[in-house]
PDB file of C-alpha atoms in Angstrom:
ATOM      1  CA  GLN A  26     111.911 124.903  95.615  1.00  0.00           C
ATOM      2  CA  LYS A  27     109.536 125.520  92.746  1.00  0.00           C
ATOM      3  CA  CYS A  28     107.144 127.604  94.877  1.00  0.00           C
ATOM      4  CA  HIS A  29     109.986 129.929  95.932  1.00  0.00           C
ATOM      5  CA  LEU A  30     111.087 130.382  92.332  1.00  0.00           C
ATOM      6  CA  THR A  31     107.537 131.168  91.231  1.00  0.00           C
ATOM      7  CA  ALA A  32     107.164 133.754  94.001  1.00  0.00           C
ATOM      8  CA  HIS A  33     110.540 135.292  93.132  1.00  0.00           C
ATOM      9  CA  VAL A  34     109.678 135.563  89.450  1.00  0.00           C
ATOM     10  CA  ASP A  35     106.293 137.132  90.189  1.00  0.00           C
ATOM     11  CA  VAL A  36     107.743 139.704  92.597  1.00  0.00           C
ATOM     12  CA  GLU A  37     111.051 140.508  90.924  1.00  0.00           C
ATOM     13  CA  HIS A  38     109.970 140.248  87.318  1.00  0.00           C
ATOM     14  CA  ASP A  39     106.366 141.523  87.475  1.00  0.00           C
ATOM     15  CA  GLY A  40     105.065 138.141  86.392  1.00  0.00           C
ATOM     16  CA  CYS A  41     106.517 138.718  82.924  1.00  0.00           C
ATOM     17  CA  ARG A  42     107.112 135.364  81.265  1.00  0.00           C
ATOM     18  CA  PRO A  43     107.656 136.058  77.582  1.00  0.00           C
ATOM     19  CA  PHE A  44     108.597 132.513  76.521  1.00  0.00           C
ATOM     20  CA  LYS A  45     105.334 130.629  76.123  1.00  0.00           C
ATOM     21  CA  CYS A  46     104.867 126.949  75.429  1.00  0.00           C
ATOM     22  CA  ASP A  47     102.827 126.298  72.302  1.00  0.00           C
ATOM     23  CA  ARG A  48     101.571 122.949  73.665  1.00  0.00           C
ATOM     24  CA  CYS A  49     100.289 123.988  77.116  1.00  0.00           C
ATOM     25  CA  PRO A  50      99.576 127.143  79.182  1.00  0.00           C
ATOM     26  CA  LYS A  51     103.044 127.317  80.774  1.00  0.00           C
ATOM     27  CA  ALA A  52     105.290 130.324  80.199  1.00  0.00           C
ATOM     28  CA  PHE A  53     108.851 131.024  81.286  1.00  0.00           C
ATOM     29  CA  LEU A  54     111.168 133.900  82.083  1.00  0.00           C
ATOM     30  CA  GLN A  55     114.066 132.409  80.128  1.00  0.00           C
ATOM     31  CA  GLN A  56     114.273 130.658  76.768  1.00  0.00           C
ATOM     32  CA  SER A  57     116.417 127.885  78.262  1.00  0.00           C
ATOM     33  CA  TRP A  58     113.649 127.030  80.740  1.00  0.00           C
ATOM     34  CA  LEU A  59     111.157 126.726  77.878  1.00  0.00           C
ATOM     35  CA  THR A  60     113.598 124.515  75.980  1.00  0.00           C
ATOM     36  CA  LYS A  61     113.906 122.158  78.969  1.00  0.00           C
ATOM     37  CA  HIS A  62     110.126 122.172  79.430  1.00  0.00           C
ATOM     38  CA  ARG A  63     109.553 121.164  75.801  1.00  0.00           C
ATOM     39  CA  ARG A  64     111.317 117.861  76.515  1.00  0.00           C
ATOM     40  CA  VAL A  65     108.200 116.792  78.404  1.00  0.00           C
ATOM     41  CA  HIS A  66     106.002 117.244  75.329  1.00  0.00           C
ATOM     42  CA  ALA A  67     108.581 115.771  72.954  1.00  0.00           C
ATOM     43  CA  GLY A  68     108.963 112.639  75.041  1.00  0.00           C
ATOM     44  CA  MET A  69     112.695 113.314  75.371  1.00  0.00           C
ATOM     45  CA  HIS A  70     113.720 111.431  78.461  1.00  0.00           C
ATOM     46  CA  VAL A  71     117.417 112.137  78.868  1.00  0.00           C
ATOM     47  CA  TYR A  72     117.849 111.296  82.564  1.00  0.00           C
ATOM     48  CA  LYS A  73     118.021 107.526  83.176  1.00  0.00           C
ATOM     49  CA  CYS A  74     117.731 105.697  86.483  1.00  0.00           C
ATOM     50  CA  THR A  75     120.728 103.420  87.000  1.00  0.00           C
ATOM     51  CA  SER A  76     118.709 101.087  89.236  1.00  0.00           C
ATOM     52  CA  CYS A  77     115.787 100.244  86.965  1.00  0.00           C
ATOM     53  CA  SER A  78     116.445 101.970  83.613  1.00  0.00           C
ATOM     54  CA  LEU A  79     113.340 104.189  83.716  1.00  0.00           C
ATOM     55  CA  ASP A  80     114.043 107.543  82.120  1.00  0.00           C
ATOM     56  CA  PHE A  81     112.772 111.059  82.761  1.00  0.00           C
ATOM     57  CA  PRO A  82     112.696 114.422  80.970  1.00  0.00           C
ATOM     58  CA  ARG A  83     113.994 116.356  84.003  1.00  0.00           C
ATOM     59  CA  ARG A  84     116.771 115.772  86.513  1.00  0.00           C
ATOM     60  CA  THR A  85     114.424 116.711  89.370  1.00  0.00           C
ATOM     61  CA  MET A  86     111.976 114.006  88.292  1.00  0.00           C
ATOM     62  CA  LEU A  87     114.798 111.457  88.228  1.00  0.00           C
ATOM     63  CA  ALA A  88     115.954 112.558  91.692  1.00  0.00           C
ATOM     64  CA  ALA A  89     112.442 112.074  93.090  1.00  0.00           C
ATOM     65  CA  HIS A  90     112.269 108.635  91.467  1.00  0.00           C
ATOM     66  CA  VAL A  91     115.690 107.550  92.790  1.00  0.00           C
ATOM     67  CA  ARG A  92     114.448 108.149  96.340  1.00  0.00           C
ATOM     68  CA  THR A  93     111.957 105.306  95.804  1.00  0.00           C
ATOM     69  CA  HIS A  94     114.908 102.917  95.475  1.00  0.00           C
ATOM     70  CA  THR A  95     116.828 104.245  98.472  1.00  0.00           C
ATOM     71  CA  ASP A  96     113.803 104.643 100.771  1.00  0.00           C
ATOM     72  CA  GLU A  97     115.103 108.127 101.547  1.00  0.00           C
ATOM     73  CA  VAL A  98     112.355 109.838 103.530  1.00  0.00           C
ATOM     74  CA  CYS A  99     112.232 113.544 102.776  1.00  0.00           C
ATOM     75  CA  PHE A 100     108.611 114.245 103.714  1.00  0.00           C
ATOM     76  CA  ARG A 101     107.502 113.402 107.258  1.00  0.00           C
ATOM     77  CA  CYS A 102     103.990 113.558 108.634  1.00  0.00           C
ATOM     78  CA  GLU A 103     103.751 116.007 111.536  1.00  0.00           C
ATOM     79  CA  LEU A 104     100.776 114.119 112.972  1.00  0.00           C
ATOM     80  CA  CYS A 105     102.220 110.584 113.128  1.00  0.00           C
ATOM     81  CA  PRO A 106     105.541 108.760 112.568  1.00  0.00           C
ATOM     82  CA  LYS A 107     104.960 108.068 108.854  1.00  0.00           C
ATOM     83  CA  GLY A 108     107.415 109.339 106.246  1.00  0.00           C
ATOM     84  CA  TYR A 109     107.349 109.461 102.441  1.00  0.00           C
ATOM     85  CA  THR A 110     109.748 109.844  99.547  1.00  0.00           C
ATOM     86  CA  ASN A 111     107.653 112.493  97.797  1.00  0.00           C
ATOM     87  CA  ARG A 112     105.246 115.301  98.644  1.00  0.00           C
ATOM     88  CA  GLN A 113     102.336 113.766  96.718  1.00  0.00           C
ATOM     89  CA  ASN A 114     102.359 110.612  98.840  1.00  0.00           C
ATOM     90  CA  LEU A 115     102.504 112.680 102.028  1.00  0.00           C
ATOM     91  CA  SER A 116      99.550 114.774 100.827  1.00  0.00           C
ATOM     92  CA  ARG A 117      97.558 111.614 100.045  1.00  0.00           C
ATOM     93  CA  HIS A 118      98.417 110.227 103.500  1.00  0.00           C
ATOM     94  CA  LEU A 119      97.316 113.448 105.210  1.00  0.00           C
ATOM     95  CA  GLN A 120      93.973 113.335 103.407  1.00  0.00           C
ATOM     96  CA  LEU A 121      93.273 109.640 103.959  1.00  0.00           C
ATOM     97  CA  ALA A 122      94.698 109.108 107.441  1.00  0.00           C
ATOM     98  CA  HIS A 123      94.091 112.477 109.056  1.00  0.00           C
ATOM     99  CA  GLY A 124      91.368 114.139 106.964  1.00  0.00           C
ATOM    100  CA  GLU A 125      93.682 117.048 106.171  1.00  0.00           C
ATOM    101  CA  GLN A 126      93.023 119.125 103.080  1.00  0.00           C
ATOM    102  CA  THR A 127      96.264 120.197 101.413  1.00  0.00           C
ATOM    103  CA  VAL A 128      96.837 122.944  98.894  1.00  0.00           C
TER     104      VAL A 128
END
């Protein structure tokens, strides 16, 4: 999970992220992470969905998209039976249906 990685980097590496993106505020611990991140700005979409041919700059983004085709529910509401394929849709549901404020 991204939040666990961020916490690990901050604790174990004193928040030192020497590889900074010149197009946005993001910075990275490793050069290879910056290189992968730059694909987003360059429009390099190297991961293609085999179901609909959409393409994405990161494998994780493709994986999240593929779940929309399979109806794989990874994010369940704890307040009702609803389930969603991504965290953003669950957060939106919590706000609209249950008045929950998410972080």
